[in-house]
Coordinates of C-alpha atoms and ligand atoms in Angstrom, one line a residue:
X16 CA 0.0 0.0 0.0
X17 CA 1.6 3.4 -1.0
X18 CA 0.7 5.1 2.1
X19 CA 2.0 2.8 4.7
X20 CA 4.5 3.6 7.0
X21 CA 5.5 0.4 7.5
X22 CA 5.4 -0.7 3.3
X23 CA 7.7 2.2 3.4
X24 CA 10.1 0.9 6.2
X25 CA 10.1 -3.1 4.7
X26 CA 11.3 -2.0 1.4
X27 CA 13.9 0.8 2.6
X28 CA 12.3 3.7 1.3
X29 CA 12.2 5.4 5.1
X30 CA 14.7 4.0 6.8
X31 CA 14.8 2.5 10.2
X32 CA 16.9 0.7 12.9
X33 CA 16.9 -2.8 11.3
X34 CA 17.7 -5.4 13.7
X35 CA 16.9 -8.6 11.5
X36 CA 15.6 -8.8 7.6
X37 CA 15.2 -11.7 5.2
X38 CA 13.2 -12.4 1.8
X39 CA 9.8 -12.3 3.6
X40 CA 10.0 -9.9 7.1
X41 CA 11.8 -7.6 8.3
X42 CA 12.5 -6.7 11.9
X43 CA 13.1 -3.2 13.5
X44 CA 13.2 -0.9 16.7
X45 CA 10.2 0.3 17.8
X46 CA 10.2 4.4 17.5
X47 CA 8.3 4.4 20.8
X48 CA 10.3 1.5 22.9
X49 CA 7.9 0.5 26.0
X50 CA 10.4 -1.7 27.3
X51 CA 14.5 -1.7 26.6
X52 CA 14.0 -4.5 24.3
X53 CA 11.2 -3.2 21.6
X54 CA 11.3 -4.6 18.2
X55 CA 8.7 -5.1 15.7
X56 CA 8.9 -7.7 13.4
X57 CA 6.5 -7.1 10.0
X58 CA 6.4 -9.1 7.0
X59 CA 7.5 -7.0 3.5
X60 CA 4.0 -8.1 1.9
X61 CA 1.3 -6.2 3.3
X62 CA -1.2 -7.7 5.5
X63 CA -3.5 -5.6 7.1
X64 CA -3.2 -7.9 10.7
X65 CA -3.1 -11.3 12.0
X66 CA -6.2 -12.2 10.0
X67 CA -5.2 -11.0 6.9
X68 CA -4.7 -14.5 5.1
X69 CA -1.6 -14.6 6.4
X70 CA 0.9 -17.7 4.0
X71 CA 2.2 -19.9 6.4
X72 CA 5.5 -19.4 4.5
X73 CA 5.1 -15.6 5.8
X74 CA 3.8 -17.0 9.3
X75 CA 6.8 -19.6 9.7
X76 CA 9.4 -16.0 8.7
X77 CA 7.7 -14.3 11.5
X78 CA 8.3 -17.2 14.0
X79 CA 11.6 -17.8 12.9
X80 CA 12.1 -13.7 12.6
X81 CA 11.4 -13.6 16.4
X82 CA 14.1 -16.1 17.2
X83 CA 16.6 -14.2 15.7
X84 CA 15.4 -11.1 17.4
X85 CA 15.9 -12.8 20.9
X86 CA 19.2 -14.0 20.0
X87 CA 20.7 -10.7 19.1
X88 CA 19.1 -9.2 21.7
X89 CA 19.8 -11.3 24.2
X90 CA 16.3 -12.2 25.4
X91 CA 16.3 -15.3 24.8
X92 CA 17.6 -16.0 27.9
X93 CA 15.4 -13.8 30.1
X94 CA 12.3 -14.3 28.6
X95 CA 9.9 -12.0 26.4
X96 CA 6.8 -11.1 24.9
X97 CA 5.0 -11.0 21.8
X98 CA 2.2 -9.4 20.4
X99 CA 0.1 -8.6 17.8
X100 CA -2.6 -6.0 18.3
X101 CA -5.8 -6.4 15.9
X102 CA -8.2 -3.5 15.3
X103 CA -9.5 -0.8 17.2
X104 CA -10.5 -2.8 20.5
X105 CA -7.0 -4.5 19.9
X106 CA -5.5 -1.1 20.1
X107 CA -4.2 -1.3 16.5
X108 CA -2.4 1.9 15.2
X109 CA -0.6 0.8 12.3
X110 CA -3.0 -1.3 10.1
X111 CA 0.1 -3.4 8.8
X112 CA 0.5 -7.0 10.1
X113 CA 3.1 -6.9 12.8
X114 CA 4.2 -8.6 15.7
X115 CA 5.7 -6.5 18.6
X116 CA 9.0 -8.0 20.7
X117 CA 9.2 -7.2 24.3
X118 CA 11.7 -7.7 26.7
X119 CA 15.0 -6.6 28.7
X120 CA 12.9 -6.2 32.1
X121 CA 10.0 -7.7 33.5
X122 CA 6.8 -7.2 32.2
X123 CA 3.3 -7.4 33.7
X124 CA 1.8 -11.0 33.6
X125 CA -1.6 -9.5 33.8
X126 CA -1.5 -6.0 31.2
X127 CA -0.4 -6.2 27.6
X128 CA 2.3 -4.9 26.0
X129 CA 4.9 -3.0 28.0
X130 CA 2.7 -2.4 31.4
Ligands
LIG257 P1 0.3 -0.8 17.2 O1 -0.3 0.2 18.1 O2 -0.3 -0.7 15.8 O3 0.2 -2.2 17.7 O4 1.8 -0.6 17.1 C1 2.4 0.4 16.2 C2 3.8 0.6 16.7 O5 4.5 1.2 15.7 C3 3.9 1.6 17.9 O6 4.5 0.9 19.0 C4 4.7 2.7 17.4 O7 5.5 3.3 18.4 C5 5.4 2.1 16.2 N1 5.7 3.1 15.1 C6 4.8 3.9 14.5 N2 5.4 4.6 13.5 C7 6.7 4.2 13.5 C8 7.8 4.5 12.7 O8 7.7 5.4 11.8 N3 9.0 3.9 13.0 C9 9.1 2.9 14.0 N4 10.3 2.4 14.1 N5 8.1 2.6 14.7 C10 6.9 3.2 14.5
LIG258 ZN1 1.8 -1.8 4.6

């Protein structure tokens, strides 16, 4: 979609602070981190969320995106969060498919996201 920010960040055209990229995602600091480890990971094709008709192919570069995220960041070994907020109840802002990392302190078992 020409008017999406984050169309514009996958295929370089803004740039960003790129932590992971492959064929099918890439992965990137979060402009507004809520925790010290913030990284959203967001597939190159858009999608518009979660329910999107999502390929696995594209599904299974997300999963393996977040694992490489952990690793580099080191929260693999702590423990982190992800998630992927859908709509407006889901407190969607960006109406591109993406999955947000959280991690480096610990969060709230109870609130989502960063709380
Ligand atoms: P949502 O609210 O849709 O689940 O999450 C959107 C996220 O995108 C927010 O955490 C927000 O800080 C982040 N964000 C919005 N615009 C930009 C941007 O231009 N660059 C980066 N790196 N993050 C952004
Ligand atoms: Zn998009």
């Amino acid at each position: 979609m020409s008017d999406c920010i984050f169309c514009k960040i996958a295929n370089h055209e803004i740039p960003s602070d790129y932590v992971y990229e492959d064929d099918l995602v890439v992965a990137f600091k979060d402009l507004n981190p809520l925790s010290p480890v913030h990284v959203l990971v967001v597939p190159k094709k858009h999608y518009d969320n979660i329910t999107d008709n999502v390929p696995a192919e594209t599904l299974a570069a997300i999963a393996h995106a977040i694992e490489v995220v952990a690793q580099k960041t080191g929260i693999d070994k702590t423990g982190f969060r992800c998630i992927t907020n859908t709509g407006d109840d889901g407190g969607q802002s960006v109406h591109h498919l993406h999955v947000h990392v959280l991690g480096g302190r610990k969060l709230n078992p109870t609130a989502g996201e960063g709380e």
